[in-house]
mmCIF file of C-alpha atoms and ligand atoms in Angstrom:
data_model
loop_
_atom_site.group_PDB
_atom_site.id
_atom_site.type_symbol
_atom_site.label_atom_id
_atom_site.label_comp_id
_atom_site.label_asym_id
_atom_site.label_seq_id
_atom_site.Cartn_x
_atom_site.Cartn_y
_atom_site.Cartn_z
ATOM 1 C CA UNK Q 1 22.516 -19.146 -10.760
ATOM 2 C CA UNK Q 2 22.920 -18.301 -6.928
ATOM 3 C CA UNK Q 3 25.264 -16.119 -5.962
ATOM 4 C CA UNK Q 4 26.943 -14.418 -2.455
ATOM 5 C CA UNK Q 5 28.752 -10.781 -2.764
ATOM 6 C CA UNK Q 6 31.048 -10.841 0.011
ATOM 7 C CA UNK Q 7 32.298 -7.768 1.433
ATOM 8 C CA UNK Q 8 32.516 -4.871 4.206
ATOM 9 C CA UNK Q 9 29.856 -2.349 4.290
ATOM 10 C CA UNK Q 10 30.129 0.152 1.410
ATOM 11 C CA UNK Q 11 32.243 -2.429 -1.104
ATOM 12 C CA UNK Q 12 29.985 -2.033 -3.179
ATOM 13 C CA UNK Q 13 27.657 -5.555 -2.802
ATOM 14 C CA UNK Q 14 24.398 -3.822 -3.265
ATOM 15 C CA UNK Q 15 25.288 -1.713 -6.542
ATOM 16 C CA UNK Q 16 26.132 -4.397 -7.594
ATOM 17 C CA UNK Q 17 23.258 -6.752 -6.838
ATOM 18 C CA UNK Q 18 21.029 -3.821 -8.050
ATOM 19 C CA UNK Q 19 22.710 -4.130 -11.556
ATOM 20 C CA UNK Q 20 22.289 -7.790 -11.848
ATOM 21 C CA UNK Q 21 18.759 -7.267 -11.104
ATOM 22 C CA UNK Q 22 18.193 -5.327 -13.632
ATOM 23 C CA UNK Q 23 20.127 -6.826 -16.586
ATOM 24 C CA UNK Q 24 19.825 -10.722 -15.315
ATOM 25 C CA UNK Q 25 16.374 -10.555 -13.769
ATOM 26 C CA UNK Q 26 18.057 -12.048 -10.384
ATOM 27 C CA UNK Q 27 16.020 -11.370 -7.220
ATOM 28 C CA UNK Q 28 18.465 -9.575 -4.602
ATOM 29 C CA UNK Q 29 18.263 -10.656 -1.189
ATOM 30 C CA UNK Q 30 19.209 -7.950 1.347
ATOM 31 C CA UNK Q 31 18.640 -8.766 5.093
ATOM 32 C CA UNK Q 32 19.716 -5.067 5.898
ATOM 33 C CA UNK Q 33 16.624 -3.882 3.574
ATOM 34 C CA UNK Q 34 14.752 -6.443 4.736
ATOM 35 C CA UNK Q 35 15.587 -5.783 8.287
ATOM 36 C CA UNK Q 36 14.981 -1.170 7.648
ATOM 37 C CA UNK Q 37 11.853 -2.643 6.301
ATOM 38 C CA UNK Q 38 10.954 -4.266 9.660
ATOM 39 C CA UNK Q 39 11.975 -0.985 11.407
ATOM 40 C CA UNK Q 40 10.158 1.159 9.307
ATOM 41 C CA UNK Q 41 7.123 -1.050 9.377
ATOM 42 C CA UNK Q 42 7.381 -1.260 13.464
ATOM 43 C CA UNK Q 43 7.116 -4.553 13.496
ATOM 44 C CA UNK Q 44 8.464 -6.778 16.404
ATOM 45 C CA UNK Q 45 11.834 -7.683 14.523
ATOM 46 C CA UNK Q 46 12.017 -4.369 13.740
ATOM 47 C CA UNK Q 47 11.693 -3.305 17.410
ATOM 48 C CA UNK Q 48 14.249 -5.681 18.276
ATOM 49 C CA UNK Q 49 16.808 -4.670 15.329
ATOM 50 C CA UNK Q 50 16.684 -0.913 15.972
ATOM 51 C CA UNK Q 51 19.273 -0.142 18.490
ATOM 52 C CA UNK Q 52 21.258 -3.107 17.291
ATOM 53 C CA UNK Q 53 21.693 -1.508 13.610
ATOM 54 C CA UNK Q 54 22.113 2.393 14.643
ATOM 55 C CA UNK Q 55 24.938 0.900 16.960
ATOM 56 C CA UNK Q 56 26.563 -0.689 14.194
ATOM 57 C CA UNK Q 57 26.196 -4.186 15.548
ATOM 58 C CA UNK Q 58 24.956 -7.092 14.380
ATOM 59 C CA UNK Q 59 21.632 -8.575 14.596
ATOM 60 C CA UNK Q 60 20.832 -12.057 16.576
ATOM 61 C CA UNK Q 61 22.039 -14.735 14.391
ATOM 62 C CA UNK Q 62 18.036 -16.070 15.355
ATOM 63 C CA UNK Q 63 16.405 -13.080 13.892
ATOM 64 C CA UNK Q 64 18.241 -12.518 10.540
ATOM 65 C CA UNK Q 65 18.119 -16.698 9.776
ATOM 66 C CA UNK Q 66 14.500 -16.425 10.148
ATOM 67 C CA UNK Q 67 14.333 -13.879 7.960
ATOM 68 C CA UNK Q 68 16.294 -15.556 5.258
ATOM 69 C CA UNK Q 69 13.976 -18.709 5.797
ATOM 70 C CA UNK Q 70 11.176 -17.009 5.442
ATOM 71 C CA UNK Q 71 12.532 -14.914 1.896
ATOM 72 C CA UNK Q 72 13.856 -18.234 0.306
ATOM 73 C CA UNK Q 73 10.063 -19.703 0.363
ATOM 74 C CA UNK Q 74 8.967 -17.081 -1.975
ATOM 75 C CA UNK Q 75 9.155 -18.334 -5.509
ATOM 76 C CA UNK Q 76 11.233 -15.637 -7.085
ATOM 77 C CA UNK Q 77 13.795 -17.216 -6.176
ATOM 78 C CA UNK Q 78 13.783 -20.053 -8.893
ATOM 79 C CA UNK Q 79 15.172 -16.892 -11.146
ATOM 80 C CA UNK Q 80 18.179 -17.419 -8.942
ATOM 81 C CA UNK Q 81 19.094 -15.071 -6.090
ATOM 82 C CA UNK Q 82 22.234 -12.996 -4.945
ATOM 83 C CA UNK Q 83 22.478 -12.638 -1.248
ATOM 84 C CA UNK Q 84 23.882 -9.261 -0.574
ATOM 85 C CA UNK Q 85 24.169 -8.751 3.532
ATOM 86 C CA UNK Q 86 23.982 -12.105 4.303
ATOM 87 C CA UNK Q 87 26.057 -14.441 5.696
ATOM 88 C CA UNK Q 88 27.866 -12.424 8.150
ATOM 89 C CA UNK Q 89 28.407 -15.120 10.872
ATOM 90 C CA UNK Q 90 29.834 -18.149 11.078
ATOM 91 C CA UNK Q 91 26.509 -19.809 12.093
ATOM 92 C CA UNK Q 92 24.507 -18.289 9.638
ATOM 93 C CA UNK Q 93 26.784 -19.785 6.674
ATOM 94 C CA UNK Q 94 25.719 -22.907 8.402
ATOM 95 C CA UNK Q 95 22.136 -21.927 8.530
ATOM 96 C CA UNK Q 96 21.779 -20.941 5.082
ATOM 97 C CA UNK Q 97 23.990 -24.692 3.977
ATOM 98 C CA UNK Q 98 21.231 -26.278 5.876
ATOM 99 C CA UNK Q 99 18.020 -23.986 4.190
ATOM 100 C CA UNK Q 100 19.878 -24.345 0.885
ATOM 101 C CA UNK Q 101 19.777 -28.319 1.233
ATOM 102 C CA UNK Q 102 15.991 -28.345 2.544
ATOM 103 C CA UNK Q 103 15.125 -26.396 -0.590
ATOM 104 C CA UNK Q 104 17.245 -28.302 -3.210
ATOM 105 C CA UNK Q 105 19.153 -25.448 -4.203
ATOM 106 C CA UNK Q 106 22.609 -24.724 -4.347
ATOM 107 C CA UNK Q 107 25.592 -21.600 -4.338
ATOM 108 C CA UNK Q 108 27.597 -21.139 -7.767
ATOM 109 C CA UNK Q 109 29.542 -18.321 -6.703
ATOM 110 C CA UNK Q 110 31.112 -16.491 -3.520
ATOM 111 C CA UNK Q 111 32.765 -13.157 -4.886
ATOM 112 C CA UNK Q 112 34.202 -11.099 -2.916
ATOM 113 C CA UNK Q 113 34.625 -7.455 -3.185
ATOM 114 C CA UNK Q 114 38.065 -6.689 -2.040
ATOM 115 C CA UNK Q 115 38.565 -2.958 -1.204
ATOM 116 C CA UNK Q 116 41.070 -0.810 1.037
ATOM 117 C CA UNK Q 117 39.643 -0.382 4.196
ATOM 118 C CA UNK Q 118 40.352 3.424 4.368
ATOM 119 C CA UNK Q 119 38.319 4.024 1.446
ATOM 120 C CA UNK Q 120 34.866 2.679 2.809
ATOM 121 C CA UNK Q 121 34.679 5.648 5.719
ATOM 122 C CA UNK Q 122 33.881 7.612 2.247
ATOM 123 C CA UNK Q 123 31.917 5.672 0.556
ATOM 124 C CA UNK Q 124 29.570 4.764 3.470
ATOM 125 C CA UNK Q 125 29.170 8.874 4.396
ATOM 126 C CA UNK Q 126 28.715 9.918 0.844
ATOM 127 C CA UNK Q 127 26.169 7.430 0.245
ATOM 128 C CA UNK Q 128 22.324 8.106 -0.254
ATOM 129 C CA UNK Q 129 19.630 6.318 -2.113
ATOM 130 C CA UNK Q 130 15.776 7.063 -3.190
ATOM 131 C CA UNK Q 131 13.353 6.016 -1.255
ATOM 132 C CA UNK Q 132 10.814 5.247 -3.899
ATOM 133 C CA UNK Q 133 12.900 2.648 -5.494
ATOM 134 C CA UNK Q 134 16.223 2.019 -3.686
ATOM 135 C CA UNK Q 135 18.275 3.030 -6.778
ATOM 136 C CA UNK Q 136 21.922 4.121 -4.746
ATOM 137 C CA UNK Q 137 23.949 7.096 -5.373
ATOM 138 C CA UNK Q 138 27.045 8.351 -3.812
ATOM 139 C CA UNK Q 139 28.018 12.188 -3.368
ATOM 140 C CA UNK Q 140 31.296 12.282 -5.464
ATOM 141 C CA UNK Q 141 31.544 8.653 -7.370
ATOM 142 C CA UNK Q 142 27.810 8.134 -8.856
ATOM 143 C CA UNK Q 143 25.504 11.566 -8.665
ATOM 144 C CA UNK Q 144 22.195 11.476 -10.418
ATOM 145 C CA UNK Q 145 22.261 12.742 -13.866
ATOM 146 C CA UNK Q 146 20.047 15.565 -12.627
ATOM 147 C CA UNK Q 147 20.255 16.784 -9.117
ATOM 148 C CA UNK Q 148 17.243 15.741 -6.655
ATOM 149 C CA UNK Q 149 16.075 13.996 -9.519
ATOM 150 C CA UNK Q 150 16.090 9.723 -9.421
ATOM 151 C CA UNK Q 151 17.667 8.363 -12.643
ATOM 152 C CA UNK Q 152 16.213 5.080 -12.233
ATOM 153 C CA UNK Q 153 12.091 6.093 -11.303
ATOM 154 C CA UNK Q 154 11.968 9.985 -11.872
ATOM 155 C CA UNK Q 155 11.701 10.358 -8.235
ATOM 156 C CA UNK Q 156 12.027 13.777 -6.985
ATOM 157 C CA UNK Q 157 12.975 15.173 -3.451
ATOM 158 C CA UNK Q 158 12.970 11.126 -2.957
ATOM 159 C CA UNK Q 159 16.754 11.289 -1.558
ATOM 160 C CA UNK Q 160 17.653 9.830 1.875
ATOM 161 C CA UNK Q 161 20.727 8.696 4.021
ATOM 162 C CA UNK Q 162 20.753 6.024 5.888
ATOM 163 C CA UNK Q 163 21.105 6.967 10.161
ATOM 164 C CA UNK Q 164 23.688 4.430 10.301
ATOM 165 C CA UNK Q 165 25.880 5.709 7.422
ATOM 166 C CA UNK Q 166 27.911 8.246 10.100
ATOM 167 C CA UNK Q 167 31.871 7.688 10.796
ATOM 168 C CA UNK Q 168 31.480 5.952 14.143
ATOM 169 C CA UNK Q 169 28.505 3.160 13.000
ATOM 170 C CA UNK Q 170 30.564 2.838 10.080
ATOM 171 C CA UNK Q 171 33.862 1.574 12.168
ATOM 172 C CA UNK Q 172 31.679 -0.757 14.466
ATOM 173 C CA UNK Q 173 30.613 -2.016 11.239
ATOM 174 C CA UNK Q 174 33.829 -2.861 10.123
ATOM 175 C CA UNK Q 175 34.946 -4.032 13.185
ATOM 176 C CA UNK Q 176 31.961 -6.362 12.751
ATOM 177 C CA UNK Q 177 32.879 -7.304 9.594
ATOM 178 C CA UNK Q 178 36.671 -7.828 10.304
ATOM 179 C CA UNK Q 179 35.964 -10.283 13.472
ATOM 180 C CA UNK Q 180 32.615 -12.191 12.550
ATOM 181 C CA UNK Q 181 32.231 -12.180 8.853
ATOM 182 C CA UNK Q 182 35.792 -12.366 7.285
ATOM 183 C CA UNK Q 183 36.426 -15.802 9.120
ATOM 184 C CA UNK Q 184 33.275 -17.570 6.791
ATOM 185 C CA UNK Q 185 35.696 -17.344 3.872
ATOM 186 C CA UNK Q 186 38.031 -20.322 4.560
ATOM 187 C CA UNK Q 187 34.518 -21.788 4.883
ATOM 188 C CA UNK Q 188 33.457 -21.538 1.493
ATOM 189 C CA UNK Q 189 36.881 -21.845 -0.069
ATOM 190 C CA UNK Q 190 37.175 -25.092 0.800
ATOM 191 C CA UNK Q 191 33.864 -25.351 -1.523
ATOM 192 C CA UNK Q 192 36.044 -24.066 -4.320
ATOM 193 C CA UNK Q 193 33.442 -21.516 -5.354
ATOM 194 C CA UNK Q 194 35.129 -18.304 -3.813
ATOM 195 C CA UNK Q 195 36.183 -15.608 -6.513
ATOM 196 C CA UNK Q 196 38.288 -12.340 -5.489
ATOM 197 C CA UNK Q 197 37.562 -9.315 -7.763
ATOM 198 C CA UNK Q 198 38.850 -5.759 -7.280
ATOM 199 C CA UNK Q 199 36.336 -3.806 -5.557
ATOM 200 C CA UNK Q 200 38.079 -0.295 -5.724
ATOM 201 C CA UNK Q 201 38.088 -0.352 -9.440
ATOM 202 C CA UNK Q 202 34.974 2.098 -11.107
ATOM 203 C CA UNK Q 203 31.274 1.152 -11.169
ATOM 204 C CA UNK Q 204 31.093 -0.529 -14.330
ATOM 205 C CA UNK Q 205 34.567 -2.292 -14.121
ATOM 206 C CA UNK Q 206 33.816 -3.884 -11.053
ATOM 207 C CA UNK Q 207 30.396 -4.933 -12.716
ATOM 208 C CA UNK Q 208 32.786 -6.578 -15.582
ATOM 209 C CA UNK Q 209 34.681 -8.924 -13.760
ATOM 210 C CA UNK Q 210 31.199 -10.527 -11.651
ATOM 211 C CA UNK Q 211 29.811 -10.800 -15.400
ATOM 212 C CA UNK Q 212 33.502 -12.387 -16.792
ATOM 213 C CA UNK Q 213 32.776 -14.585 -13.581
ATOM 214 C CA UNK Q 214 29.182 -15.670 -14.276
ATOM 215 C CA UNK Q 215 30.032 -16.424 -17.425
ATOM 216 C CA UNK Q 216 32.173 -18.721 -16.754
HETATM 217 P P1 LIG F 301 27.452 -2.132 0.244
HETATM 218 O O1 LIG F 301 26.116 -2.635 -0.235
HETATM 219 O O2 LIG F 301 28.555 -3.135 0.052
HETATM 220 O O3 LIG F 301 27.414 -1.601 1.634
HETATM 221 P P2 LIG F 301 27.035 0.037 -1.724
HETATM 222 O O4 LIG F 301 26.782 -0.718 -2.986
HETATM 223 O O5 LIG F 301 25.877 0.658 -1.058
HETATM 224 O O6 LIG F 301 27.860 -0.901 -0.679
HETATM 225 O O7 LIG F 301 28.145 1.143 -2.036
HETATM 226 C C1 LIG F 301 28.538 2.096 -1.060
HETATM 227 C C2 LIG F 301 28.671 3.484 -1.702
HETATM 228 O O8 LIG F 301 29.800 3.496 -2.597
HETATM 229 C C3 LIG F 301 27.456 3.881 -2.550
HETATM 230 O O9 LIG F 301 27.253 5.267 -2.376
HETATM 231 C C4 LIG F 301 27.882 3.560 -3.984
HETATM 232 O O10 LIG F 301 27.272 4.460 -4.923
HETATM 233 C C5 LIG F 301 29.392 3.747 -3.945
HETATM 234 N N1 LIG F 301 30.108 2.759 -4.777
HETATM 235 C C6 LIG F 301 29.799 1.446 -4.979
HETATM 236 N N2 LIG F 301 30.722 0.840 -5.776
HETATM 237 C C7 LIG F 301 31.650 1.785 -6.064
HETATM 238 C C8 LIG F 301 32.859 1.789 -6.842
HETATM 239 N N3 LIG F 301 33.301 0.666 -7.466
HETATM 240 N N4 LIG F 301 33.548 2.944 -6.909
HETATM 241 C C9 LIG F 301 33.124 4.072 -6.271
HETATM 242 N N5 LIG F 301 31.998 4.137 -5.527
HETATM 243 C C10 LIG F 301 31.261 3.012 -5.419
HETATM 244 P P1 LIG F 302 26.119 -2.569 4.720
HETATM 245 O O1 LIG F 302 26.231 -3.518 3.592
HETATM 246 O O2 LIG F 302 26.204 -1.159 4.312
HETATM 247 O O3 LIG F 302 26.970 -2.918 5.895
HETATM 248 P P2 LIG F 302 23.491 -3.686 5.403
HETATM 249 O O4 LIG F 302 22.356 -2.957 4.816
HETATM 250 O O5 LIG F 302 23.851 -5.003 4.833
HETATM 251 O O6 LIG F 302 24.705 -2.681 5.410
HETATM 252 O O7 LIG F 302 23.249 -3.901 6.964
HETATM 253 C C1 LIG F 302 22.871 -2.838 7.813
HETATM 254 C C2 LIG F 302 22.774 -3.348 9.240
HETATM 255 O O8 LIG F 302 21.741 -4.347 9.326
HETATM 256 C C3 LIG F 302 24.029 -4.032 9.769
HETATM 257 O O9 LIG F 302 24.949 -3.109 10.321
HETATM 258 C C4 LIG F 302 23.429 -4.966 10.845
HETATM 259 O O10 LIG F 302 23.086 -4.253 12.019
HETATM 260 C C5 LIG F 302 22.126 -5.404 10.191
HETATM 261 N N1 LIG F 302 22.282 -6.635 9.371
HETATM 262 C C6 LIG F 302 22.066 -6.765 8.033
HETATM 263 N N2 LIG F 302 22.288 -8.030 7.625
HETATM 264 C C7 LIG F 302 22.669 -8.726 8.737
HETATM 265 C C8 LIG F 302 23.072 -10.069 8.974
HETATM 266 N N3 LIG F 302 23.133 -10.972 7.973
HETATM 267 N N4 LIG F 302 23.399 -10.421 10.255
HETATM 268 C C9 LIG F 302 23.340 -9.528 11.263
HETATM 269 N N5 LIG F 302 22.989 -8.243 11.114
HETATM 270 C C10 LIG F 302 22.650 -7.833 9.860
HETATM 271 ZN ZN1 LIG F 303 14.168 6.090 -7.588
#
């Protein structure tokens, strides 16, 4: 099964992916972790992405398909893969048709994360994850069971926030998302694989209706 979670910044898309990870053995492809990879690394993409990504912009359609290319050749992804970040443009839905096709593989699902626009502002500042092993937390909606302590690894002290997760990055971003990435939809609806599920509901509710979806 291959799926897309579809969604502004802070709907949720990786919490999700993380969970189906874990209890479906999916591999989660995230050009945003791939790309604060690059950065932290120092490498040329990373170079290249910096600014771009602490503005709140998005990245050159160029660099973030060749990063895609590149992930789908690893062979993980035969345990099917959820693309979390990725489309966000118009011509990288048609990249990833045309990867997709080179690689005999196909999309099962588009869900989409719907959630009210004036709630993400919150969710993006009170967000913070561990470093060790990306587990994600928020400050009021999911704490760690014990503070400065990683439910997921044990990690301690291994809490960080992301430098674009401020108020103004976070309305470029959904400017971002609103002009370039909303328009793919029609896209794939004319596939007839796009689902709509209720992205402000809690945690585990939200994780219900992808499952009732997979399932089907
Ligand atoms: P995205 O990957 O779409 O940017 P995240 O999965 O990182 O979003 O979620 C953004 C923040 O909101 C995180 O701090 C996360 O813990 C929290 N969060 C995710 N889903 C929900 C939800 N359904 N209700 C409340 N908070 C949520
Ligand atoms: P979020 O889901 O919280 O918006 P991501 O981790 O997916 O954040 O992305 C962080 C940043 O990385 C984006 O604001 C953008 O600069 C860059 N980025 C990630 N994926 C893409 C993509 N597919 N196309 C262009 N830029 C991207
Ligand atoms: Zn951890």
């Amino acid at each position: 099964m291959n799926i897309i979670l579809l969604g502004p910044p802070g709907a949720g898309k990786g919490t999700q992916a993380s969970r189906l990870v874990h209890e479906r053995g999916m591999v989660q492809l995230s050009t945003g972790d791939i790309l604060r990879a690059a950065v932290a690394a120092e490498t040329e993409v990373g170079r290249r992405a910096k600014a771009v990504m602490d503005a709140g912009e998005l990245v050159s359609d160029e660099i973030v398909n060749g990063i895609l290319s590149t992930r789908l050749d690893e062979p993980d992804i035969e345990q099917g893969f959820i693309l979390d970040g990725y489309p966000r443009t118009a011509a990288q839905a048609e990249a990833l048709d045309r990867l997709l096709a080179e690689k005999g593989k196909k999309l099962d699902h588009i869900i989409e994360l719907c959630v009210d626009e004036d709630s993400l502002v919150d969710r993006i500042t009170g967000r913070f994850s561990c470093c060790k092993c990306g587990a994600g937390y928020h400050d009021r909606y999911k704490l760690p069971k014990i503070p400065e302590l990683c439910d997921v690894c044990g990690a301690e002290d291994s809490f960080r926030r992301r430098p674009d997760d401020n108020e103004q990055t976070v309305r470029n971003r959904l400017a971002e998302y609103r002009s370039k990435t909303a328009p793919i939809l029609p896209f794939y609806e004319a596939k007839g694989i796009v689902s709509r599920i209720d992205g402000m509901a809690p945690i585990a509710q939200v994780s219900a209706a992808i499952e009732a979806i997979l399932e089907r």
